[in-house]
Every structure is written in C-alpha cells, then in structure tokens.
Tab-separated table of C-alpha atoms in Angstrom:
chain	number	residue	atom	x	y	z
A	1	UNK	CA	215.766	160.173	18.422
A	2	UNK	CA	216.517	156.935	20.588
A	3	UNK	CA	213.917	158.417	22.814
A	4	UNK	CA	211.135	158.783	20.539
A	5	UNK	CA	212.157	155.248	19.117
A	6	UNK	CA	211.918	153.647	22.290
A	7	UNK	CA	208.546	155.568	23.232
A	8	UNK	CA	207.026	154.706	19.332
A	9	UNK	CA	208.261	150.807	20.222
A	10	UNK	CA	206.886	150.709	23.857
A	11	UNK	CA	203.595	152.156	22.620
A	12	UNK	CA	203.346	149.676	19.354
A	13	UNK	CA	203.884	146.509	22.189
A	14	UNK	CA	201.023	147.763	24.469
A	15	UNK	CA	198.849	147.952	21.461
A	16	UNK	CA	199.934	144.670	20.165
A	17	UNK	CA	199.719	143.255	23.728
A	18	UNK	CA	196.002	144.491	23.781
A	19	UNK	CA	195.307	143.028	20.162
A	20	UNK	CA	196.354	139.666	21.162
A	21	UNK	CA	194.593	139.740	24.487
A	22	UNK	CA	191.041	140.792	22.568
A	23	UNK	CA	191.708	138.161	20.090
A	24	UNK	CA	192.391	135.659	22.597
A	25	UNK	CA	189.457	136.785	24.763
A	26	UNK	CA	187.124	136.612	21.741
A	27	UNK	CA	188.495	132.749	20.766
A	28	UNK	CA	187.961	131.724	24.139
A	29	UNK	CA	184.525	132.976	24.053
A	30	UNK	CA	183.929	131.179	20.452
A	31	UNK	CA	184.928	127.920	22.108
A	32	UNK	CA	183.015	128.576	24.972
A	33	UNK	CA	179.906	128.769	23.286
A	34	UNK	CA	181.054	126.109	20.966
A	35	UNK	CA	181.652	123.898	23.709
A	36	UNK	CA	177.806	124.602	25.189
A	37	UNK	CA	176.325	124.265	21.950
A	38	UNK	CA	177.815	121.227	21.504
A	39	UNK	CA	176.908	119.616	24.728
A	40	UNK	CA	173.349	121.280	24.890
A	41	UNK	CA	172.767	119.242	20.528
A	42	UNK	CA	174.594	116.045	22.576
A	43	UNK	CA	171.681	116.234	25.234
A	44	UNK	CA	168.672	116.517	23.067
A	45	UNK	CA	169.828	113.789	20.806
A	46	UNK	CA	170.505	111.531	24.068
A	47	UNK	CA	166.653	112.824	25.228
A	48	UNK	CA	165.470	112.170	21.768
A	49	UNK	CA	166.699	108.899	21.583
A	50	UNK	CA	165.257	108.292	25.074
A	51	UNK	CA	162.092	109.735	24.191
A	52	UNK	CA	162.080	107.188	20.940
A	53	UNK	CA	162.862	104.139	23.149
A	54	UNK	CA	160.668	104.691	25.244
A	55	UNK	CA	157.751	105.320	22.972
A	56	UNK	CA	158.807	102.346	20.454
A	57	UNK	CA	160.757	100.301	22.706
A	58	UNK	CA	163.957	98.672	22.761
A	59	UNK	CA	165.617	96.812	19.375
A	60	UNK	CA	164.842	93.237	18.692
A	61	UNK	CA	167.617	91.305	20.305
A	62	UNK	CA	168.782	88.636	17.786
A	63	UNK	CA	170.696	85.998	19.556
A	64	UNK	CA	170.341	83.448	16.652
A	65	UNK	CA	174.315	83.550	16.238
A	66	UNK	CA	177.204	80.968	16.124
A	67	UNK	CA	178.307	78.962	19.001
A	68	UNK	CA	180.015	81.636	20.620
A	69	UNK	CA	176.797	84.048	20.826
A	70	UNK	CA	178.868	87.058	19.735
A	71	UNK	CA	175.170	89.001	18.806
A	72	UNK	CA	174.255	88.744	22.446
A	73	UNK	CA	177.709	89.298	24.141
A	74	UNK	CA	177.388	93.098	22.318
A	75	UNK	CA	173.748	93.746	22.975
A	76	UNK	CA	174.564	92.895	26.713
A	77	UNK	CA	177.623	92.947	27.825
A	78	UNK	CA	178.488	90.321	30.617
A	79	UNK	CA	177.881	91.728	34.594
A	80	UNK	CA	180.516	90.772	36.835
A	81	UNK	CA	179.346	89.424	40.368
A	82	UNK	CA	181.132	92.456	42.320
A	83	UNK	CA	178.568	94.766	40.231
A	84	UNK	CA	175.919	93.148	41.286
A	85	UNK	CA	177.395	92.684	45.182
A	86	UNK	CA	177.551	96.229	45.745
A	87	UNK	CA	174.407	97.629	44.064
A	88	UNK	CA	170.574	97.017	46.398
A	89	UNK	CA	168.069	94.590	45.108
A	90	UNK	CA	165.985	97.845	44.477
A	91	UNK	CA	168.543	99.492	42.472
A	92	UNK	CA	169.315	96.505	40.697
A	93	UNK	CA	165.790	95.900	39.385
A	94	UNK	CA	164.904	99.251	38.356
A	95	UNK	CA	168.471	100.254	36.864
A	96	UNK	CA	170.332	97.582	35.824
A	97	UNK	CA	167.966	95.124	34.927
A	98	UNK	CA	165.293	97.817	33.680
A	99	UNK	CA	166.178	98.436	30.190
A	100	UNK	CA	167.288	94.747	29.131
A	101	UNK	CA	168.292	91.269	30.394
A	102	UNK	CA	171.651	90.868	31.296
A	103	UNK	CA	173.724	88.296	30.540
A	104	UNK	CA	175.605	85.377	32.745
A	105	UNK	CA	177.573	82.777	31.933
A	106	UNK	CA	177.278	79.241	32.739
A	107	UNK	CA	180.025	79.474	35.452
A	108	UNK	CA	177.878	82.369	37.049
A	109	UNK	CA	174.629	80.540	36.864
A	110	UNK	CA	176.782	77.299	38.797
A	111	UNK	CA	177.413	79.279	41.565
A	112	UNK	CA	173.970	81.077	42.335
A	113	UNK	CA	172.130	77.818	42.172
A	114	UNK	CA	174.957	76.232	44.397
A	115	UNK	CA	175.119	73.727	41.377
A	116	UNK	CA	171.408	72.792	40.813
A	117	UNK	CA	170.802	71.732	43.915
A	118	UNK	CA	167.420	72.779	44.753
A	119	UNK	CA	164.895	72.093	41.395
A	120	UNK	CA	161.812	73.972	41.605
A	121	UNK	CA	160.313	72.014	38.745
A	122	UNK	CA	160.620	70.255	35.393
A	123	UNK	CA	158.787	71.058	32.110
A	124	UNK	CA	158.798	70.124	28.416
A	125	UNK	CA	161.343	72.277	27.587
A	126	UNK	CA	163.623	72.971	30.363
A	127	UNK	CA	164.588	72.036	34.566
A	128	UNK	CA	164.153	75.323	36.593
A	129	UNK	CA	166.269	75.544	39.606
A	130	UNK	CA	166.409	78.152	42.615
A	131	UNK	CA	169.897	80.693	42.988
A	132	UNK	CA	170.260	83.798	44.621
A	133	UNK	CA	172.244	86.521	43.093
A	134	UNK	CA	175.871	87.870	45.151
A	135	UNK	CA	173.184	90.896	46.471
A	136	UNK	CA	170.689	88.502	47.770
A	137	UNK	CA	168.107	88.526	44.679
A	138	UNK	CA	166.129	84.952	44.766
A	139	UNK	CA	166.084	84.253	41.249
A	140	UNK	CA	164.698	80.903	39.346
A	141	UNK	CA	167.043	79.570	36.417
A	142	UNK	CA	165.200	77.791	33.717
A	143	UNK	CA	168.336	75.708	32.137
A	144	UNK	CA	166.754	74.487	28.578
A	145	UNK	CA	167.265	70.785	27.874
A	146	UNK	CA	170.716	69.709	26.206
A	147	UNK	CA	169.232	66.438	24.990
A	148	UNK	CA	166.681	68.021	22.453
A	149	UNK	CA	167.450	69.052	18.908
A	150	UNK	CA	169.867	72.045	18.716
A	151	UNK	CA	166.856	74.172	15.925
A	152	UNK	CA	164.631	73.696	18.851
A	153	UNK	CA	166.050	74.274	21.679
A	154	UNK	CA	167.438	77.606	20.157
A	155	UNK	CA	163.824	78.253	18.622
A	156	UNK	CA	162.522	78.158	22.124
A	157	UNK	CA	165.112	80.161	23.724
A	158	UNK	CA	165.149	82.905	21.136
A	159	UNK	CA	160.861	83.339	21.871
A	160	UNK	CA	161.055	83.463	25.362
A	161	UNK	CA	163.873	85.685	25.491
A	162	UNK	CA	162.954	88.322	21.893
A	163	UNK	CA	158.852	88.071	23.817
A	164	UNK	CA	160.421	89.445	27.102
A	165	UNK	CA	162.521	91.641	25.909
A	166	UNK	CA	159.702	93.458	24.824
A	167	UNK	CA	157.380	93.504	27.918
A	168	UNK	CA	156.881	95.209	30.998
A	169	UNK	CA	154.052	94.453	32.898
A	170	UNK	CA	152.756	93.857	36.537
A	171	UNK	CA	151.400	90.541	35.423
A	172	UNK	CA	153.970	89.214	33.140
A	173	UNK	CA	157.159	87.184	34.812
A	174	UNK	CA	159.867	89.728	34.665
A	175	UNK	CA	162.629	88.531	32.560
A	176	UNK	CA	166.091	89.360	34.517
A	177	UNK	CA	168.998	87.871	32.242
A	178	UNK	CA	170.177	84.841	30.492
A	179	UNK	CA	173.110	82.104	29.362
A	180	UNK	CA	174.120	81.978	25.835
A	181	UNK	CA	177.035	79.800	26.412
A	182	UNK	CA	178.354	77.245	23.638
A	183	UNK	CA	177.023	74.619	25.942
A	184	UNK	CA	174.302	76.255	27.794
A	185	UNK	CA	170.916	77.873	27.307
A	186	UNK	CA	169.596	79.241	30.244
A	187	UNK	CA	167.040	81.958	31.640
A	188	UNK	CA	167.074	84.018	34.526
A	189	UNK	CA	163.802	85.257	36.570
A	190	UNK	CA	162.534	86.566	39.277
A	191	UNK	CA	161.615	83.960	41.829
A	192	UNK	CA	157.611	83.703	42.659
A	193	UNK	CA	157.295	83.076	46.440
A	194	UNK	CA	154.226	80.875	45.903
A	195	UNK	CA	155.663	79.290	43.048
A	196	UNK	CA	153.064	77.933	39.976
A	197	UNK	CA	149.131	78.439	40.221
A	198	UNK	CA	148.171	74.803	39.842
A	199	UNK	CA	150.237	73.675	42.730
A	200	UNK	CA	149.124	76.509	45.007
A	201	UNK	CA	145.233	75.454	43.467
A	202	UNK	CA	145.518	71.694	43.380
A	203	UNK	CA	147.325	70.835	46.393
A	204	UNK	CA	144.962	70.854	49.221
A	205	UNK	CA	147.758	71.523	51.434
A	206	UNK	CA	147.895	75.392	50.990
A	207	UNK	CA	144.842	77.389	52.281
A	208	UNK	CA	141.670	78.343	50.552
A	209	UNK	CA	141.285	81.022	48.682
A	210	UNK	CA	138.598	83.357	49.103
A	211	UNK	CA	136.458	84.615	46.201
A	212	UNK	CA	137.619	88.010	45.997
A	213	UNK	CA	141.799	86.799	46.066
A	214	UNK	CA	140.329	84.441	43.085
A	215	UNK	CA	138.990	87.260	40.780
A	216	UNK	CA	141.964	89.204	41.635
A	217	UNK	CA	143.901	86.106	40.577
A	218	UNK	CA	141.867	86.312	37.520
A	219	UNK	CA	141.765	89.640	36.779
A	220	UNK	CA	145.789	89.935	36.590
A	221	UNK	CA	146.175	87.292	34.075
A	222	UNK	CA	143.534	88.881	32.084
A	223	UNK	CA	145.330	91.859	32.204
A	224	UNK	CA	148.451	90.359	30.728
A	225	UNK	CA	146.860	89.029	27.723
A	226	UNK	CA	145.131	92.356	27.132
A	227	UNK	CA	148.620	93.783	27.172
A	228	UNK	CA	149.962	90.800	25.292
A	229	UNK	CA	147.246	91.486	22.538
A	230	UNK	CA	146.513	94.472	22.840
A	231	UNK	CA	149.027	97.210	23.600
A	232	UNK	CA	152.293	96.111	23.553
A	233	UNK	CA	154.312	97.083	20.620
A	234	UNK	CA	153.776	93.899	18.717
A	235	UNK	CA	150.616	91.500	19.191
A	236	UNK	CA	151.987	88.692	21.091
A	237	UNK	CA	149.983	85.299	20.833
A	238	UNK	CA	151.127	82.720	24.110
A	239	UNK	CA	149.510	80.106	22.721
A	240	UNK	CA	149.899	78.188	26.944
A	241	UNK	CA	147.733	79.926	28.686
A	242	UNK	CA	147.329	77.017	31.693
A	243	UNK	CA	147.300	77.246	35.726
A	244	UNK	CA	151.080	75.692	35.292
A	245	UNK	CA	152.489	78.683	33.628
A	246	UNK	CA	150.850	80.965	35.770
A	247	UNK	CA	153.662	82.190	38.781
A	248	UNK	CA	151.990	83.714	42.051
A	249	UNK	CA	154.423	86.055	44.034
A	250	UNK	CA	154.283	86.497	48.020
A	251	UNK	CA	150.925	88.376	47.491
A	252	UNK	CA	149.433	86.370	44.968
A	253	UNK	CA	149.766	88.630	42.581
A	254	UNK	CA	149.701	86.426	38.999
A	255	UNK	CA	152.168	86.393	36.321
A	256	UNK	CA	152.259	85.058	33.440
A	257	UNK	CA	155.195	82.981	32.005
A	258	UNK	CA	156.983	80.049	29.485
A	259	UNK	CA	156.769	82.312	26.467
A	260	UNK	CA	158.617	79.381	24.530
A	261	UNK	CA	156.045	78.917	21.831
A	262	UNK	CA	155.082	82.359	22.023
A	263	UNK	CA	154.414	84.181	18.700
A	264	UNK	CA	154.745	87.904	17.866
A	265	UNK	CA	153.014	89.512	14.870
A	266	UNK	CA	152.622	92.773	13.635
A	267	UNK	CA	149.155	95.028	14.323
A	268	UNK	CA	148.241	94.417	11.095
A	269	UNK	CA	148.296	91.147	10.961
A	270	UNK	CA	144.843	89.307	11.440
A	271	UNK	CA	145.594	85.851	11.441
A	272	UNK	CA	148.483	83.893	13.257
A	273	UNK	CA	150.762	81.520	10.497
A	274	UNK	CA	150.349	78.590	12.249
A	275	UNK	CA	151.340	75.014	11.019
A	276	UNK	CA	151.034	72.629	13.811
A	277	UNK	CA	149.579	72.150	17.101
A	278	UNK	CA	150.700	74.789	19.781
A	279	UNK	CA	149.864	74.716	23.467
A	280	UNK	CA	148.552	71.689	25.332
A	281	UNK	CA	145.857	69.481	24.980
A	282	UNK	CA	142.634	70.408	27.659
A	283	UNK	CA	143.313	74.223	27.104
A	284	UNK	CA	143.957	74.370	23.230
A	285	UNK	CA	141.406	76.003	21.270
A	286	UNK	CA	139.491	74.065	18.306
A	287	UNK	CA	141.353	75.717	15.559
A	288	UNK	CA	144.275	75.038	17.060
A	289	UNK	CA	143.581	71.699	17.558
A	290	UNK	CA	142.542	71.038	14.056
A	291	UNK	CA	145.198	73.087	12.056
A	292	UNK	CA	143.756	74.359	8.827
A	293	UNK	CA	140.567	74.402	9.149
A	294	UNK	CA	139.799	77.724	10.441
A	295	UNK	CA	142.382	80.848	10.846
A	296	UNK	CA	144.412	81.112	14.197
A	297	UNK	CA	144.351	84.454	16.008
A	298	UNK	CA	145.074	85.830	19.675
A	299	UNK	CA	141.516	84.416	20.163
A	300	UNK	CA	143.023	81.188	21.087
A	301	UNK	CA	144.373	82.268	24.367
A	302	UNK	CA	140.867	83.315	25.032
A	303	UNK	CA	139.576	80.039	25.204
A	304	UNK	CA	142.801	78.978	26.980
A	305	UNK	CA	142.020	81.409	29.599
A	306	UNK	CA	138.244	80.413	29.903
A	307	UNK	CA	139.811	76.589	30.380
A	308	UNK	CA	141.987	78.038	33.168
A	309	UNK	CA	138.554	79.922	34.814
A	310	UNK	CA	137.278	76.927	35.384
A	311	UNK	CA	139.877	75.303	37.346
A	312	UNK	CA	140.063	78.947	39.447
A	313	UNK	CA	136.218	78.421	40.385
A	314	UNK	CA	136.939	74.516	41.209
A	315	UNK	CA	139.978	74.332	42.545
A	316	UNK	CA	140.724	71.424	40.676
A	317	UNK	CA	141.520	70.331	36.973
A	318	UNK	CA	139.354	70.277	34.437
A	319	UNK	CA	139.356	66.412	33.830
A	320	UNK	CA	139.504	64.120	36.495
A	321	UNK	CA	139.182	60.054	35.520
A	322	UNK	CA	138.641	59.487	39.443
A	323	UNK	CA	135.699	61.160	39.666
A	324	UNK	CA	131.859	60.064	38.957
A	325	UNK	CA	131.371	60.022	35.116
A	326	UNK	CA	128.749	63.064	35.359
A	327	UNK	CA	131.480	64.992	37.319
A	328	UNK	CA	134.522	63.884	35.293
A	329	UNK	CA	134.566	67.168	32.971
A	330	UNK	CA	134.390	69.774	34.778
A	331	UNK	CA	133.423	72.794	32.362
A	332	UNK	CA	130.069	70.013	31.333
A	333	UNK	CA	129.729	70.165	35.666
A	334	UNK	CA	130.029	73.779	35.340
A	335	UNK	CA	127.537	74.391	33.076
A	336	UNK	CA	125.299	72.144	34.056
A	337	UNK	CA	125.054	73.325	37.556
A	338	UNK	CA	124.584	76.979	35.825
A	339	UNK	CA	121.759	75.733	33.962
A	340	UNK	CA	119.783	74.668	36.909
A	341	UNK	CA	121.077	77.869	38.986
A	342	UNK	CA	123.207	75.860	41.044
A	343	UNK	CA	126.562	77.260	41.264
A	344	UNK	CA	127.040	77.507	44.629
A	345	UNK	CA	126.593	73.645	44.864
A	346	UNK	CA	130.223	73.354	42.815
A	347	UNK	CA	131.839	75.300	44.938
A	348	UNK	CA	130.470	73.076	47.900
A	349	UNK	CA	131.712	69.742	45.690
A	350	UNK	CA	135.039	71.144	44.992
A	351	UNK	CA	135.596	70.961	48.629
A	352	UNK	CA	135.801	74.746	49.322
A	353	UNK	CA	134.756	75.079	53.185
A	354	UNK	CA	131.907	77.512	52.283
A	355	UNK	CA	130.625	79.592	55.818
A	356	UNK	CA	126.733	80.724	55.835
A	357	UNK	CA	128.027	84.204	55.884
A	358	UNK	CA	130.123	83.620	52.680
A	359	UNK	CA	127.911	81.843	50.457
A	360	UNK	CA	126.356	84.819	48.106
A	361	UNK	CA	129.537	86.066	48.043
A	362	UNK	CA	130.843	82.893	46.569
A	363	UNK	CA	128.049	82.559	44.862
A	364	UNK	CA	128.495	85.989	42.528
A	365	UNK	CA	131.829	85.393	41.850
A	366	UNK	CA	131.596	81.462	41.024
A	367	UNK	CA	128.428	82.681	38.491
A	368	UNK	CA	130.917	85.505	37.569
A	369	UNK	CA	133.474	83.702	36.564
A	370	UNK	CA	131.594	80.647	35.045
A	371	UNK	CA	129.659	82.726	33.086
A	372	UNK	CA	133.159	84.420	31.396
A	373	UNK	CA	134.274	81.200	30.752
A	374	UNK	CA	131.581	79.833	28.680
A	375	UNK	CA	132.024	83.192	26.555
A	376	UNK	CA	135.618	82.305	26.546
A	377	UNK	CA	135.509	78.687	24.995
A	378	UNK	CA	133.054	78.648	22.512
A	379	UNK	CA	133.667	76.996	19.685
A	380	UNK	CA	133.888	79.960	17.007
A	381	UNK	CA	136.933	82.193	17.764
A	382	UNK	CA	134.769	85.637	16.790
A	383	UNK	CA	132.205	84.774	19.055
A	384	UNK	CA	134.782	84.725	22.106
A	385	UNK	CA	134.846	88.102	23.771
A	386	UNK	CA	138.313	90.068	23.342
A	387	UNK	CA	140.806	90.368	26.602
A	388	UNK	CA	139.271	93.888	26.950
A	389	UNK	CA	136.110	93.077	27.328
A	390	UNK	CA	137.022	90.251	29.799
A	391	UNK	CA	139.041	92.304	31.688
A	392	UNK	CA	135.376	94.541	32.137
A	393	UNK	CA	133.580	91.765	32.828
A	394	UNK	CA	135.534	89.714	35.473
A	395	UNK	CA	135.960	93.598	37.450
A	396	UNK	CA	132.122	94.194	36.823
A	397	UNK	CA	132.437	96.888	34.664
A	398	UNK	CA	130.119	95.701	32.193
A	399	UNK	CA	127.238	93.074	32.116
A	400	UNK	CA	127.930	89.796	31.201
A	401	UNK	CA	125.960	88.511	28.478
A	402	UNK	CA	123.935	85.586	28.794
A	403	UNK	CA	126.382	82.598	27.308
A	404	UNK	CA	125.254	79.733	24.892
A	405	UNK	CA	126.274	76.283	25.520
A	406	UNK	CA	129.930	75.996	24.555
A	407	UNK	CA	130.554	72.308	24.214
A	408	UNK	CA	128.665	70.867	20.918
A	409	UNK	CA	131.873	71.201	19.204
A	410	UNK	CA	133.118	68.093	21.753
A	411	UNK	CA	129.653	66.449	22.444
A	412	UNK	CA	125.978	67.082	21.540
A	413	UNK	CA	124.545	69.421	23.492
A	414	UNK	CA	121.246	66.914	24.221
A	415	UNK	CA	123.463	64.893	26.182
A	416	UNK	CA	124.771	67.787	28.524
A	417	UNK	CA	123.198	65.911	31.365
A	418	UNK	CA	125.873	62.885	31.497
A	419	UNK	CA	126.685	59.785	29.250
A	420	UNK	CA	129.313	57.344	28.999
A	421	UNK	CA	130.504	59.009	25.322
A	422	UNK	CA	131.395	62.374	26.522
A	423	UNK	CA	134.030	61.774	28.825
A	424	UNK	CA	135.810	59.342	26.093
A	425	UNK	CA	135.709	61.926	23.246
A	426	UNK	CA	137.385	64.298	25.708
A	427	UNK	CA	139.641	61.840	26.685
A	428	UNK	CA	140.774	61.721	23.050
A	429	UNK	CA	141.718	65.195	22.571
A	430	UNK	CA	143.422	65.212	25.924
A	431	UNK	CA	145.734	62.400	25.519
C-alpha cells in the first residue's frame, strides 16, 4: 500500500512539476510579448512625435517670465562647459544646438568673451562682443542694453529669440543659445568671419567684389526673406532689412540677422498690426513711414531690400551729403544713369576698378540688379514684386519687367535730373 502511495505521490509531483513549468513558460512568453509590444507603441509615438516636429516645428518658447526665467530654465536646461569641451564643433552644431538654443548663464558668457574684451560692434539695442566656446566654437554675444526700459528690452529679446527659434535657413544667422539671467539678457551666435555687409561694402579697405560674388550676395538674402515670408511656419515680417544687419561668413555667404523688431503673423493674416515706425529711416517703406495711411504687410521688406540693392551695385550708401548734389541720392543716380543706358558709368563712379574684359559683365548685373530695385521701392506696396519673384529675377529665371520711376512719392518725377529740393526732402525722412 505504502508502495502504491509513494508511486501515486511521485507521479502527482511530476505532473504538478510540469503544470507549473507550462504555466510559467506561458507567463514568461505573455510578458515577453508584452514587453515588445510595449516598446515597439513607445517607438512609434517617439517617431510620431518626431515626424510632427518636424513637419510643424518646435513649441513657441515663452521666456516672458519673472526675474528668475523659470519658463526658459525648463524649455532648455542649462549646458555645463565640460559638455560642450568634450563634444566636436560639428557634433555640437548639428546635435546639440540643432533642435533649440541652449541656454548660458551670465557667468558662462564672462568667461567665453574673456570679459568683453574684444567688441565687435554696438547697435541700438545691444554691444556684441567676440567668445569662443570650451570646444573652440567662435561665437558673437549680443549682451542687450541694461540702461533701457525693462518692457523693452524684454520685448526685444523675446522677438529675436521666439523668430529664431523658429528658423533654419542657409541665409538666416543661426541662433546658438542665450542668457536669461535676473541681470542679464544676452544672445549667442555664430560668429561671421567677415563680420557685417556694410563694413565689408563701405570700407575701401577690403577687396572688390566681383559682379557675380554680388548677385550671389544678393540672391542669399533674397532667399531668406522668401523663407521669412513665405515658407516658414509663420509669416515673419523683419521690418530692418539694411547692409548693417546683413552678416557675411568666410565665404561670403549672407545672413540675415537683428530680428529685434521682427514680427510673426499667422498665414492668414494679410496685413501687419502696426502702430509706429519700425525699421530705420533710408530703407523704411512709405507706409511704414507714414503709419495709418495705408496697410503694412511683408511688402515692406521688399522695398527695404531694393534700398539695400542699391548700395550692393554702388558700393556705397545710399545718401551721401559729401558728394555733388546730382550724385547725393544714389537710387535718383541710379535711375538716372538707367534712363540714359548708362549703368556701367555708376559702377565706374563708385570707384569699382572696372577691366575692359569685365565691363559687360558688370554691366548685366549692375542693369540686373538696378532694374530689381526700382520694382522693389515703388511707392505702392502691391505693385512691388513678392520675394519669389525676386528671387527669379536676380538668378535670371524670369524677365525683368520694364520698371516705372519709383521716386514721385519723395520728389516729382520732372525734376529726376537734379535740383537743390530733392536732396533736402530726403534729408528729412532720413534724419
């Protein structure tokens, strides 16, 4: 009987042994799969939020905070120099600083500008100074003025930093990080070997450039106010547009920066809420000027831009007291010399060195370029050509329309050939 018992009892373990051994088998399996299921859901949300950012872009940063700037320290965390010591400049600008600007503190900034001690240059809103990040990155710090009002100051920063957080193109300065201290409002960029486009132009003292570097030159800030206006998430109005705020790198490639009075508005908006003068006098368009008396669109930067062609094509700026009174405005010089088919003969005045062998080619893309201009800054925004179509023009993709005189808005056009008045009714809006 103790036999059988003991058999019966052996036999009911094995089977029991086996049960358990299924059952555990087949839970393992369950959380297995689990487990894969689980991680395959947690990568296609990742990829689907990827796929989102990328096609809508990144969230509005709001940095408009207390004191402390506790918005921005949890958007972007702060980098630590050994971070940025032990990644490549390479890796550092197309991972780290890809997806948003990182941010320093003022103690950081101290040390890569060796404690402001080499200023690049000084502007209405803020003293830019040269650093170099712990991995070698030259960078330019733009520390905003502490002496202006507070609403300003923060105004400007929160533009320049919510318009650049949203852009990513060759011809727009690339945004790399900023300060939101309690005493400090800084931003970070890349450095531009050939610093600003109006030094590089105006002082005699770098070479000449040719015609075709000078459409190039032209082209690429065309290009980023096509993207500004045109495809970019949100319509972006610069409202500076000027050879100052134009950044050359070691190639001369152009970028465009100072987005501090820079204004973003939906696609569907046709008309820019405007309620005082933006920009600065010489480049700003009519309705700008004059507030209120006609709507305000991206078509301002147009005429901006066709201000700025002119001082490409003569290398110098568009009013000049010291010259003779016919020669004092140059767009009037411009299109006077157009008028009698005479462009070449600015290019000559403007003190370009012009060899036999050169002159048609100079002499296409001075008539090139004049001719967009005039488009660009007459007087009624609708008949300025859009960025696109300026873009086509200056790259000779399309035929450039015959333009109409541009000026009557500033003097009569009967007295296009030269008179004491003109240059003092300019003077006005330029002062």
């Amino acid at each position: 009987m103790s036999n059988f018992d003991s058999g019966t009892g052996s036999q009911q373990f094995d089977d029991f042994t086996k049960q358990a051994s299924k059952t555990f088998n087949s839970f393992t399996a369950y959380a297995v799969v689990i487990s894969i299921v689980n991680l395959v859901a947690t990568v296609l949300v990742v990829y689907l939020i990827y796929r989102c950012c990328r096609k809508h872009g990144l969230p509005s940063i709001n940095v408009k905070t207390t004191t402390t700037g506790e918005a921005a320290t949890e958007l972007t965390p702060l980098l630590p120099d050994s971070m940025i010591r032990n990644t490549t400049i390479d890796n550092f600008l197309n991972e780290i600083a890809r997806e948003k600007p990182i941010r320093f503190t003022a103690q950081q900034l101290e040390g890569y500008t060796q404690r402001r001690s080499a200023e690049l240059g000084a502007g209405g809103f803020g003293t830019v100074y040269k650093g170099m990040l712990p991995n070698g990155l030259d960078i330019a710090v733009k520390v905003l003025h502490d002496h202006m009002d507070d609403e300003v100051t923060e105004q400007q920063f929160m533009a320049e930093v919510g318009t650049l957080w949203r852009t990513n193109h060759a011809n727009l300065i690339r945004l790399i990080g900023y300060c939101f201290d309690a005493d400090e409002r800084a931003l970070v960029y890349e450095l531009m070997a050939n610093r600003s486009l109006d030094k590089y132009l105006f002082d005699r003292r770098h070479r000449v450039v040719g015609p075709a570097a000078l459409l190039v030159i032209a082209g690429g800030v065309a290009r980023g106010l096509r993207y500004l206006h045109e495809e970019c998430q949100k319509k972006i109005i610069h409202y500076d547009v000027k050879a100052s705020n134009v950044l050359l790198d070691g190639n001369l490639t152009p970028k465009l920066t100072d987005f501090g009075i820079a204004q973003l508005l939906s696609r569907a908006d046709a008309q820019a809420s405007v309620h005082a003068m933006r920009g600065t006098f010489g480049y700003m368009a009519p309705e700008v000027i004059s507030v209120g008396k006609a709507p305000v669109t991206e078509r301002c930067d147009v005429y901006s831009f066709g201000m700025l062609l002119f001082e490409l094509i003569g290398r110098r700026k568009n009013m000049d007291n010291n010259a003779p009174e016919s020669h004092k405005f140059l767009p009037l010089l411009a299109w006077t010399m157009y008028e009698q088919g005479n462009l070449l003969e600015l290019v000559k005045e403007c003190h370009y060195p012009v060899a036999a062998s050169d002159e048609e080619q100079w002499k296409e893309a001075a008539e090139r370029m004049c001719k967009v201009a005039f488009l660009c800054v007459q007087e009624q925004p609708e008949e300025r050509p859009t960025m696109s179509t300026v873009v086509n023009m200056l790259e000779g993709h399309m035929e450039i329309p015959p333009p109409v005189y541009p000026f009557g808005w500033m003097y009569p056009q009967e007295a296009s050939a030269g008179s004491g008045s003109k240059s003092e009714v300019f003077i006005r809006i330029d002062t």
